[in-house]
XYZ file of C-alpha atoms in Angstrom:
600
model
C 0.281 42.048 -34.220
C 1.376 45.625 -33.747
C 4.745 46.171 -32.050
C 4.940 49.085 -29.642
C 6.899 50.277 -26.563
C 4.522 50.792 -23.634
C 5.211 52.495 -20.326
C 5.382 50.224 -17.289
C 2.575 52.110 -15.533
C 0.150 51.261 -18.362
C 0.630 47.501 -17.990
C -1.011 44.906 -15.711
C -1.141 41.099 -15.701
C -4.123 39.551 -17.519
C -6.309 36.915 -15.834
C -5.712 34.865 -18.988
C -1.990 34.626 -18.254
C -0.988 30.990 -17.725
C 1.045 31.877 -14.650
C -1.944 33.527 -12.978
C -2.254 36.891 -11.289
C -1.659 36.232 -7.589
C 1.275 33.834 -7.579
C 4.641 35.613 -7.356
C 6.954 34.426 -10.140
C 10.479 33.103 -9.687
C 12.831 35.759 -11.133
C 16.123 34.100 -10.200
C 17.348 33.473 -13.735
C 15.858 36.535 -15.443
C 16.445 39.474 -13.112
C 20.252 39.783 -13.725
C 19.648 39.986 -17.498
C 16.938 42.658 -17.150
C 19.213 44.651 -14.843
C 22.042 44.475 -17.372
C 20.277 44.886 -20.725
C 16.632 45.661 -20.008
C 13.694 43.740 -21.507
C 14.651 42.496 -24.979
C 11.861 39.997 -25.847
C 8.488 41.705 -26.437
C 5.627 41.024 -24.046
C 2.334 39.855 -25.555
C -0.410 42.281 -24.490
C -3.914 43.390 -25.403
C -5.918 46.503 -24.648
C -7.624 46.544 -21.281
C -10.717 48.750 -21.305
C -9.117 51.987 -22.492
C -6.677 52.663 -25.350
C -3.980 53.695 -22.853
C -3.885 50.568 -20.681
C -2.892 47.022 -21.588
C -2.973 43.640 -19.891
C -0.095 41.196 -20.207
C -1.091 37.873 -21.770
C 2.474 36.492 -21.832
C 5.557 37.984 -20.202
C 4.629 38.209 -16.526
C 8.157 37.462 -15.317
C 9.710 40.121 -17.559
C 7.124 42.604 -16.279
C 7.880 41.856 -12.615
C 11.623 41.970 -13.225
C 11.185 45.384 -14.883
C 9.204 46.614 -11.851
C 12.054 45.608 -9.513
C 14.633 47.355 -11.719
C 12.412 50.456 -11.858
C 12.252 50.509 -8.037
C 16.008 50.037 -7.772
C 16.951 52.690 -10.367
C 13.983 55.041 -10.054
C 12.759 54.469 -13.630
C 12.938 52.134 -16.629
C 12.461 52.549 -20.353
C 9.069 51.579 -21.850
C 8.816 47.836 -22.488
C 8.619 46.336 -26.012
C 5.164 44.795 -26.525
C 3.304 42.879 -29.237
C -0.348 43.977 -29.159
C -2.947 41.356 -30.046
C -6.643 41.880 -30.686
C -8.811 42.373 -27.602
C -11.818 40.293 -26.571
C -10.812 36.685 -27.383
C -9.966 35.123 -24.018
C -9.260 31.712 -25.528
C -6.790 33.177 -28.002
C -5.134 35.135 -25.180
C -4.816 32.012 -23.051
C -3.400 30.084 -25.999
C -0.836 32.807 -26.585
C 0.225 32.612 -22.946
C 0.460 28.833 -23.082
C 2.335 28.738 -26.387
C 4.949 31.135 -25.102
C 5.349 29.387 -21.754
C 4.892 25.711 -22.425
C 8.165 25.171 -24.303
C 10.206 27.082 -21.724
C 8.294 26.589 -18.512
C 8.799 23.278 -16.788
C 5.103 23.466 -15.962
C 3.735 20.758 -13.738
C 0.889 18.703 -15.153
C -1.620 20.201 -12.734
C -0.836 23.721 -13.995
C -1.359 22.506 -17.566
C -4.645 20.925 -16.465
C -5.819 24.262 -15.054
C -4.938 26.031 -18.302
C -6.392 23.373 -20.601
C -9.593 23.348 -18.526
C -9.946 27.089 -19.041
C -9.520 26.582 -22.795
C -12.264 23.918 -22.779
C -14.557 26.349 -20.981
C -13.753 28.889 -23.697
C -14.967 26.434 -26.335
C -11.784 24.650 -27.419
C -12.016 20.870 -27.907
C -9.227 18.448 -26.888
C -8.425 18.075 -30.591
C -8.127 21.872 -30.995
C -5.802 22.049 -27.981
C -3.653 19.182 -29.274
C -3.211 20.862 -32.684
C -2.362 24.220 -31.104
C 0.367 22.912 -28.806
C 1.785 20.064 -30.863
C 0.520 17.389 -28.474
C -1.422 14.233 -29.197
C -5.101 14.252 -28.343
C -4.429 11.460 -25.833
C -1.864 13.635 -24.029
C -4.447 16.389 -23.722
C -7.117 13.964 -22.464
C -4.665 12.579 -19.895
C -4.068 16.061 -18.567
C -7.776 16.896 -18.512
C -8.458 13.631 -16.663
C -6.725 15.052 -13.595
C -9.903 17.049 -13.055
C -11.612 13.851 -11.869
C -9.231 13.540 -8.942
C -9.948 15.115 -5.591
C -8.300 18.563 -5.289
C -6.055 17.416 -2.448
C -4.656 14.551 -4.554
C -3.923 17.018 -7.383
C -2.082 19.273 -4.946
C -0.034 16.335 -3.646
C 0.932 15.616 -7.254
C 1.725 19.279 -7.950
C 4.011 19.380 -4.888
C 5.810 16.145 -5.906
C 4.551 14.352 -2.788
C 3.176 11.512 -4.955
C 4.457 10.340 -8.317
C 2.834 10.088 -11.733
C 2.323 6.310 -11.506
C 0.379 6.717 -8.255
C -1.784 9.454 -9.789
C -2.475 7.421 -12.916
C -3.711 4.454 -10.911
C -5.738 6.679 -8.573
C -7.758 7.760 -11.602
C -9.133 4.201 -11.541
C -10.697 4.957 -8.166
C -14.091 6.406 -7.395
C -14.234 9.544 -5.260
C -15.086 7.329 -2.276
C -12.018 5.148 -2.814
C -9.890 8.283 -3.284
C -11.070 9.488 0.137
C -10.202 6.087 1.617
C -6.707 6.414 0.137
C -6.331 9.885 1.689
C -7.535 8.481 5.028
C -4.710 5.921 4.873
C -2.296 8.758 4.107
C -3.477 10.624 7.213
C -3.533 7.530 9.400
C -0.863 5.407 10.976
C -0.366 3.077 7.999
C 1.303 4.066 4.731
C -1.094 4.073 1.755
C -0.274 2.048 -1.374
C 1.942 3.901 -3.841
C 2.859 3.396 -7.494
C 1.738 0.084 -8.977
C 0.564 -1.036 -5.531
C -2.440 1.271 -5.957
C -3.778 -0.940 -8.750
C -3.533 -4.046 -6.552
C -5.204 -2.157 -3.708
C -8.101 -1.155 -5.966
C -8.541 -4.304 -8.050
C -6.954 -7.075 -6.009
C -3.656 -8.842 -6.555
C -4.442 -10.229 -10.032
C -5.846 -7.297 -11.985
C -6.482 -8.458 -15.547
C -6.329 -5.944 -18.405
C -9.081 -6.106 -21.023
C -6.440 -6.393 -23.739
C -5.630 -9.916 -22.505
C -9.055 -11.308 -23.448
C -9.333 -13.789 -26.323
C -13.082 -13.133 -26.318
C -14.920 -9.940 -27.239
C -14.988 -7.730 -24.096
C -18.427 -6.551 -25.235
C -19.737 -10.031 -24.293
C -18.375 -9.708 -20.747
C -21.248 -9.072 -18.322
C -19.133 -8.051 -15.330
C -17.844 -4.575 -14.530
C -14.896 -3.038 -16.354
C -12.750 -0.459 -14.541
C -10.877 2.055 -16.705
C -8.383 4.729 -15.745
C -9.310 8.267 -16.651
C -6.223 8.663 -18.831
C -7.807 6.292 -21.326
C -4.771 4.001 -21.335
C -5.845 0.972 -19.333
C -8.998 -0.902 -18.417
C -9.418 -3.989 -16.254
C -11.961 -6.738 -15.617
C -13.528 -6.265 -12.188
C -14.565 -9.945 -11.827
C -11.525 -12.194 -12.341
C -13.521 -15.417 -11.927
C -15.941 -14.440 -14.688
C -12.998 -13.430 -16.892
C -11.326 -16.830 -16.509
C -14.595 -18.622 -17.188
C -14.913 -16.791 -20.515
C -11.172 -16.908 -21.278
C -10.954 -20.666 -20.799
C -14.052 -21.086 -22.969
C -12.350 -19.044 -25.709
C -9.170 -21.132 -25.338
C -11.195 -24.352 -25.704
C -12.727 -23.040 -28.944
C -9.287 -22.037 -30.221
C -7.876 -25.500 -29.372
C -10.652 -27.247 -31.287
C -10.002 -24.989 -34.287
C -6.293 -25.853 -34.194
C -7.060 -29.565 -34.069
C -9.432 -29.160 -37.009
C -6.568 -27.405 -38.826
C -4.452 -30.567 -38.595
C -2.514 -30.247 -35.353
C -2.526 -33.688 -33.766
C -1.846 -32.441 -30.249
C -2.626 -29.138 -28.528
C -1.478 -29.188 -24.904
C -3.143 -26.689 -22.557
C -0.829 -26.207 -19.570
C -2.048 -25.379 -16.076
C -2.560 -21.708 -15.264
C 0.724 -20.173 -14.164
C 2.846 -23.042 -15.548
C 5.739 -21.874 -17.742
C 6.715 -23.273 -21.137
C 10.512 -23.664 -21.220
C 11.699 -23.512 -24.809
C 15.134 -24.900 -23.887
C 13.440 -28.161 -22.837
C 11.807 -28.496 -26.271
C 12.857 -28.461 -29.916
C 11.045 -27.213 -32.999
C 9.093 -29.766 -34.995
C 6.616 -29.300 -37.848
C 2.976 -30.283 -37.832
C 3.510 -33.158 -40.262
C 6.182 -34.760 -38.066
C 4.079 -34.706 -34.925
C 4.853 -31.266 -33.562
C 2.506 -29.927 -30.922
C 1.121 -26.595 -29.786
C 1.610 -25.764 -26.106
C -0.825 -23.243 -24.639
C 0.224 -21.303 -21.522
C -1.944 -19.069 -19.315
C -0.456 -16.455 -16.996
C -2.190 -15.359 -13.809
C -2.433 -11.858 -15.282
C -4.682 -13.192 -18.070
C -2.182 -13.473 -20.924
C -2.354 -16.537 -23.190
C 0.469 -17.740 -25.456
C 0.433 -20.417 -28.170
C 3.847 -22.069 -28.644
C 3.474 -23.658 -32.059
C 5.446 -26.616 -33.405
C 7.402 -28.145 -30.503
C 8.273 -31.544 -29.096
C 10.278 -32.412 -26.002
C 14.055 -32.730 -26.266
C 13.758 -36.418 -25.389
C 11.331 -36.961 -28.278
C 13.677 -35.085 -30.614
C 16.452 -37.589 -29.813
C 14.032 -40.430 -30.612
C 13.222 -38.830 -33.971
C 16.932 -38.682 -34.764
C 17.112 -42.433 -34.133
C 14.223 -43.023 -36.534
C 11.458 -43.484 -33.981
C 8.180 -41.611 -34.136
C 6.883 -39.054 -31.701
C 4.693 -40.618 -29.064
C 1.189 -39.209 -29.247
C 0.066 -37.681 -26.000
C -3.170 -38.978 -24.565
C -5.828 -36.288 -24.582
C -7.045 -35.663 -21.010
C -10.504 -36.932 -20.205
C -11.651 -33.512 -18.998
C -11.191 -30.287 -20.894
C -10.209 -27.213 -18.858
C -13.777 -25.799 -18.720
C -15.218 -29.211 -17.758
C -12.565 -29.661 -15.063
C -13.451 -26.205 -13.748
C -17.133 -27.205 -13.606
C -16.358 -30.389 -11.674
C -13.933 -28.680 -9.245
C -16.270 -25.796 -8.430
C -19.294 -28.015 -7.726
C -17.258 -30.344 -5.532
C -15.824 -27.313 -3.722
C -19.342 -25.963 -3.122
C -20.498 -29.295 -1.685
C -17.505 -29.603 0.678
C -17.740 -25.947 1.725
C -21.395 -26.418 2.714
C -20.417 -29.293 5.010
C -17.473 -27.395 6.516
C -19.838 -24.523 7.266
C -21.859 -26.783 9.558
C -18.875 -28.623 11.126
C -17.183 -26.244 13.603
C -14.905 -28.991 14.972
C -13.443 -29.567 11.505
C -13.439 -25.832 10.708
C -11.445 -25.077 13.878
C -8.713 -27.532 12.895
C -8.710 -26.343 9.296
C -8.293 -22.732 10.401
C -5.423 -23.576 12.742
C -3.760 -25.673 10.008
C -4.084 -22.817 7.513
C -2.623 -20.341 10.007
C 0.322 -22.671 10.672
C 1.101 -23.900 7.150
C -0.593 -21.322 4.916
C -2.108 -21.885 1.474
C -2.476 -19.967 -1.774
C -5.324 -18.015 -0.135
C -3.775 -17.542 3.307
C -0.838 -15.481 4.427
C -0.093 -15.242 8.135
C 2.872 -13.212 9.397
C 4.592 -13.614 12.741
C 4.780 -10.404 14.774
C 8.336 -9.087 14.764
C 10.037 -8.989 18.149
C 13.020 -7.057 16.802
C 13.368 -3.591 18.262
C 14.892 -0.438 16.836
C 18.187 -1.270 18.560
C 19.903 -4.468 19.705
C 19.511 -3.659 23.435
C 15.722 -3.364 22.947
C 15.604 -6.735 21.178
C 17.712 -8.391 23.885
C 15.549 -6.887 26.629
C 12.398 -8.409 25.110
C 14.060 -11.785 24.426
C 15.205 -12.051 28.057
C 11.903 -10.932 29.595
C 9.791 -13.132 31.874
C 6.825 -12.848 29.498
C 8.821 -14.073 26.507
C 10.179 -17.023 28.511
C 6.645 -18.004 29.578
C 5.357 -17.782 26.012
C 8.304 -19.783 24.684
C 7.496 -22.549 27.172
C 3.930 -22.758 25.864
C 5.186 -22.609 22.280
C 7.417 -25.653 22.834
C 4.453 -27.602 24.182
C 2.427 -26.687 21.061
C 5.277 -27.756 18.754
C 5.548 -31.073 20.598
C 1.800 -31.696 20.230
C 2.127 -31.054 16.482
C 5.017 -33.506 16.226
C 7.432 -30.733 15.257
C 10.911 -29.859 16.486
C 10.497 -27.992 19.813
C 13.489 -25.785 18.926
C 11.648 -24.340 15.918
C 11.503 -20.559 16.533
C 7.789 -20.218 15.728
C 4.718 -22.369 15.180
C 3.425 -20.123 12.363
C 5.139 -18.454 9.435
C 6.297 -21.564 7.558
C 4.070 -21.426 4.474
C 6.960 -22.148 2.100
C 8.309 -25.284 3.756
C 5.410 -26.898 5.618
C 2.614 -28.990 4.098
C -0.923 -28.253 5.290
C -2.320 -31.806 5.052
C -0.004 -33.396 7.674
C -0.666 -30.471 10.033
C -4.432 -30.832 9.605
C -4.359 -34.625 10.082
C -2.263 -34.176 13.232
C -4.796 -31.701 14.606
C -7.582 -34.228 13.979
C -5.865 -36.580 16.455
C -5.872 -33.951 19.228
C -8.622 -33.130 21.696
C -10.409 -29.801 21.415
C -8.656 -28.280 24.425
C -5.276 -29.166 22.941
C -6.222 -27.574 19.618
C -7.415 -24.478 21.463
C -4.086 -24.342 23.283
C -2.211 -24.435 19.972
C -4.588 -21.818 18.606
C -3.698 -19.566 21.555
C 0.009 -19.804 20.634
C -0.731 -19.109 16.956
C -2.741 -16.057 17.980
C 0.010 -14.865 20.306
C 2.641 -15.186 17.580
C 0.526 -13.236 15.104
C -0.760 -10.531 17.470
C 0.296 -7.149 16.101
C 2.571 -5.107 18.362
C 1.766 -1.443 18.932
C -1.918 -1.897 18.027
C -5.094 -0.785 19.804
C -5.919 -4.466 20.290
C -3.014 -4.740 22.741
C -4.593 -2.027 24.911
C -8.003 -3.725 24.826
C -6.661 -7.201 25.591
C -4.357 -5.929 28.322
C -7.348 -4.495 30.177
C -9.651 -7.461 29.520
C -7.037 -9.981 30.683
C -5.980 -7.885 33.666
C -2.302 -7.818 32.654
C -0.083 -6.637 35.542
C 3.159 -5.341 34.036
C 4.843 -5.190 37.460
C 4.471 -8.968 37.760
C 6.185 -9.723 34.447
C 8.563 -6.812 33.809
C 11.393 -4.995 35.573
C 13.110 -1.795 34.510
C 16.475 -2.343 32.839
C 19.282 -0.294 31.317
C 17.738 -0.612 27.858
C 14.737 1.429 29.056
C 16.614 3.970 31.172
C 19.195 4.675 28.451
C 16.374 5.520 26.045
C 14.923 8.252 28.300
C 16.731 11.419 27.150
C 14.056 14.043 27.800
C 14.861 16.025 30.968
C 11.228 16.801 31.850
C 10.222 13.160 31.471
C 13.240 12.027 33.507
C 12.132 14.403 36.267
C 8.742 12.702 36.406
C 10.415 9.259 36.408
C 12.633 10.356 39.302
C 9.572 11.496 41.245
C 7.878 8.135 40.555
C 10.855 6.067 41.699
C 12.642 8.151 44.344
C 9.765 10.297 45.606
C 8.842 13.976 45.449
C 11.506 15.072 47.928
C 14.363 13.508 45.974
C 12.962 14.842 42.709
C 12.704 18.405 44.094
C 16.204 18.261 45.535
C 17.673 17.149 42.190
C 15.457 19.214 39.895
C 18.457 21.183 38.619
C 20.605 18.117 38.004
C 21.302 16.818 34.522
C 19.277 13.967 33.068
C 22.361 11.769 33.429
C 22.557 12.419 37.179
C 18.808 11.877 37.609
C 19.045 8.627 35.628
C 21.752 7.333 37.969
C 19.595 8.140 40.996
C 16.755 6.150 39.427
C 19.135 3.227 38.840
C 20.300 3.335 42.454
C 16.698 3.333 43.718
C 15.713 0.401 41.500
C 18.796 -1.595 42.516
C 18.921 -0.456 46.176
C 22.543 0.713 45.880
C 24.521 3.749 47.080
C 22.494 3.962 50.255
C 19.096 4.306 48.614
C 16.067 2.191 49.515
C 15.169 -0.308 46.826
C 12.042 0.505 44.824
C 10.161 -2.550 43.564
C 7.120 -2.960 41.352
C 7.646 0.313 39.471
C 6.143 0.531 35.974
C 6.291 3.732 33.902
C 2.892 5.155 33.061
C 3.201 4.418 29.332
C 3.654 0.665 29.984
C 0.894 0.137 32.533
C -2.647 -1.027 31.757
C -4.331 1.384 31.344
C -1.473 3.613 30.080
C -1.110 7.376 30.534
C 1.401 10.143 29.800
C 3.647 12.210 32.049
C 3.243 15.459 30.080
C 0.622 17.188 27.943
C 2.836 17.135 24.843
C 1.365 14.001 23.314
C 3.322 11.419 21.341
C 2.616 8.530 23.734
C 1.208 5.911 21.379
C -0.125 3.567 24.065
C -1.997 6.379 25.854
C -3.459 7.741 22.613
C -4.654 4.286 21.549
C -6.204 3.695 24.959
C -8.052 7.013 24.789
C -9.604 5.917 21.483
C -10.746 2.480 22.597
C -11.627 3.081 26.272
C -15.290 3.851 25.420
C -15.586 0.354 23.933
C -15.140 -1.159 27.396
C -17.982 0.847 28.933
C -21.004 -1.549 28.924
C -24.416 -0.185 27.988
C -27.001 -0.381 30.763
C -29.184 -2.892 28.886
C -26.273 -5.332 28.627
C -24.820 -4.881 32.111
C -25.628 -8.441 33.233
C -24.123 -10.024 30.165
C -21.070 -7.735 30.323
C -20.430 -8.608 33.988
C -20.736 -12.328 33.215
C -18.314 -12.003 30.292
C -15.883 -9.939 32.366
C -15.960 -12.550 35.150
C -15.145 -15.321 32.672
C -12.239 -13.333 31.223
C -10.873 -12.547 34.680
C -11.071 -16.232 35.637
C -9.113 -17.167 32.511
C -6.562 -14.429 33.211
C -6.070 -15.710 36.795
C -5.572 -19.239 35.515
C -3.050 -18.041 32.920
C -1.062 -16.047 35.488
C -1.054 -18.746 38.224
C 2.390 -20.442 38.162
C 0.920 -23.531 39.904
C -1.668 -24.014 37.154
C -0.598 -26.376 34.379
C -0.797 -25.006 30.789
C -3.922 -25.914 28.821
C -1.983 -27.946 26.281
C 0.046 -29.821 28.852
C -2.955 -30.597 31.022
C -4.749 -31.913 27.985
C-alpha cells in the first residue's frame, strides 16, 4: 500500500466500510485525542472514481472526528492514509473488518451483516475463518442468524434477548418464530433461554448424541439448530423404542462376554455408587444400566450391593439375581397394548371418564398438572378484602362440602393442587361411590379453584351466569385507597354522590373527594347512604370512565363480546341454551336453594 496525506475534502466513507455510511459513529473516546494530537493512525482508503478523491474503507471514526475538529478550528492538516488497490469490494470489506473486529465490540448481528456481504462477494465460510482467525463453525454460527426473522435479530442486537434464546430460536421454523413474537407482543411472557427448547420440542428434548443406535436408521424427524451445534429427535416415543432395542442388544452382548448379571434399571432411576462396592466379573460383579429421561444411558460396570460385599467378606458367595421374565422392550410391548385396550373402553365410558378426569385434576399424575388460581393480591389489604368477601365465603362453604364427600379434612385449603401428597387411586375409588350429581358438584369446585383470574373467560362467564356484583360485593377501604387518579376519582364521586356534589367539589383534592365517597357509602357526616354501587370496571359487562385505556376488564370484554351475539340460524338453540344457563345461575344465587353436593 502507498502511504499518503490526503486533504479532508477529498475523502468520503466507502459503502464497504464495516460501520456503514448512514449510522453516526460514537466519538466519545477518540475525539479528545484527535483534538490534542490530530489523526496519528493512517486511514485505509482507495480511489473513488477520479485520482483526486478517495473513499474510506477503514477509519470512519477518525474521519468524523477530524471533521468536527476542522469545524471547531476552521481547518485541519491532511490525514495520513494507506491507499489500497481499487475495484475489489471483498478485499475492501475484509480490510474494514480486520481493522475493526479486534477493537470494535461489534455485536454478532453486525458481524453477520458484514460476513453476509463477504459471502455475496464470493468468499466461503472457510475463507472468512482464515482471514479473521476464527473457526469455520464460528463463522457458520454468525451466518446462521440470517435464518432468523429480522425483528428477532434486532431484538438480539439491542440486547433485549440473550444469546441462549437466539440459539434455541434457530431451531424454530419461521412460523414458530412468528408465534414466539406473538407471545412477546401479547399478555403472556414468551419462553426465554433454555425454556425455548422445551417450548419447541416438549419437556424432554432428546439430543441425537444420546442415541446408542445409528441416527441414520431413525425414521422420525430430527430438528437441528442453525448454528450446527445441536440436533434433537422430534419423536421421543420412537427414540425410546429404538434406544431400548439398542440397550437390549448391548445387554445380550455383555452377557455373552461373561457378565453373569446385567441389571437394566427403570428409566429415571439413579444408580447410587455409595450403596454399592466394586467387584470383578469373576467374583460375581454386575453391570447396572441406567437411563435418564433426557436419553442418556450409562453402564456401571463391576458392582455389587454393600450388603453383598459384607457377605463376601464372610466367605459367602454373591446371590445371583433372578433375570426378569420380561425384557424392557417386551414389557413396553405388553404395557402399550394393554393401555390401548383400556383407553378404547374409557373412550366409550363417559361415567368412568368423568370420575377419572376429576381424580386427575384433584391428585394429578405424571401427565397432569393442575394449578390453583392464586387469590393473593399485590398488597395485603387486597388479599384480605378478597378473603373476607361474601363470594369467597360462599365458595368456601361449597368447598368444605366437596372435601367431606371425598372423605378429606374439611379444613384443607383447596380440593386441587395436591399432586405431591395425594394418591390418585383412593380419590378415583371414592368418586366411584358417589352419584353423578355429587361428582358434578365436586367438579364445579375443582373448576372454580382452577379458573384463571384476570382472563377473558371471566368476562364471558360473568355475562352467561348473570353475575350481579352489587349482590356479592361492597366497596371497602382497600378499593378506595387504591384510587389515586384525580380524574377517575371525580367520576367515582359523580357515581356515588351525584352530579351536583361532584361539580361542587371538582376543585377539591382526590383525598377530599375520597372522603366524600366514603361518607356517602357509609351514610355518615350527614350524607345519604348510597347502596348497591359498583364501579364500572367491576360490573358485568365492564366499561371505563375515561378514554385513556388500561382497563383490563373492559378491553377483554370488547374482544369477546361478539362471541355472545348469536347468529340468526342458531337463534332458537342460543335462546334455549341461554335460558338453561340463567336457570342454573338463579339456582346458584338463591340462598334458600341447597347446594348441589349437599342435596345429593
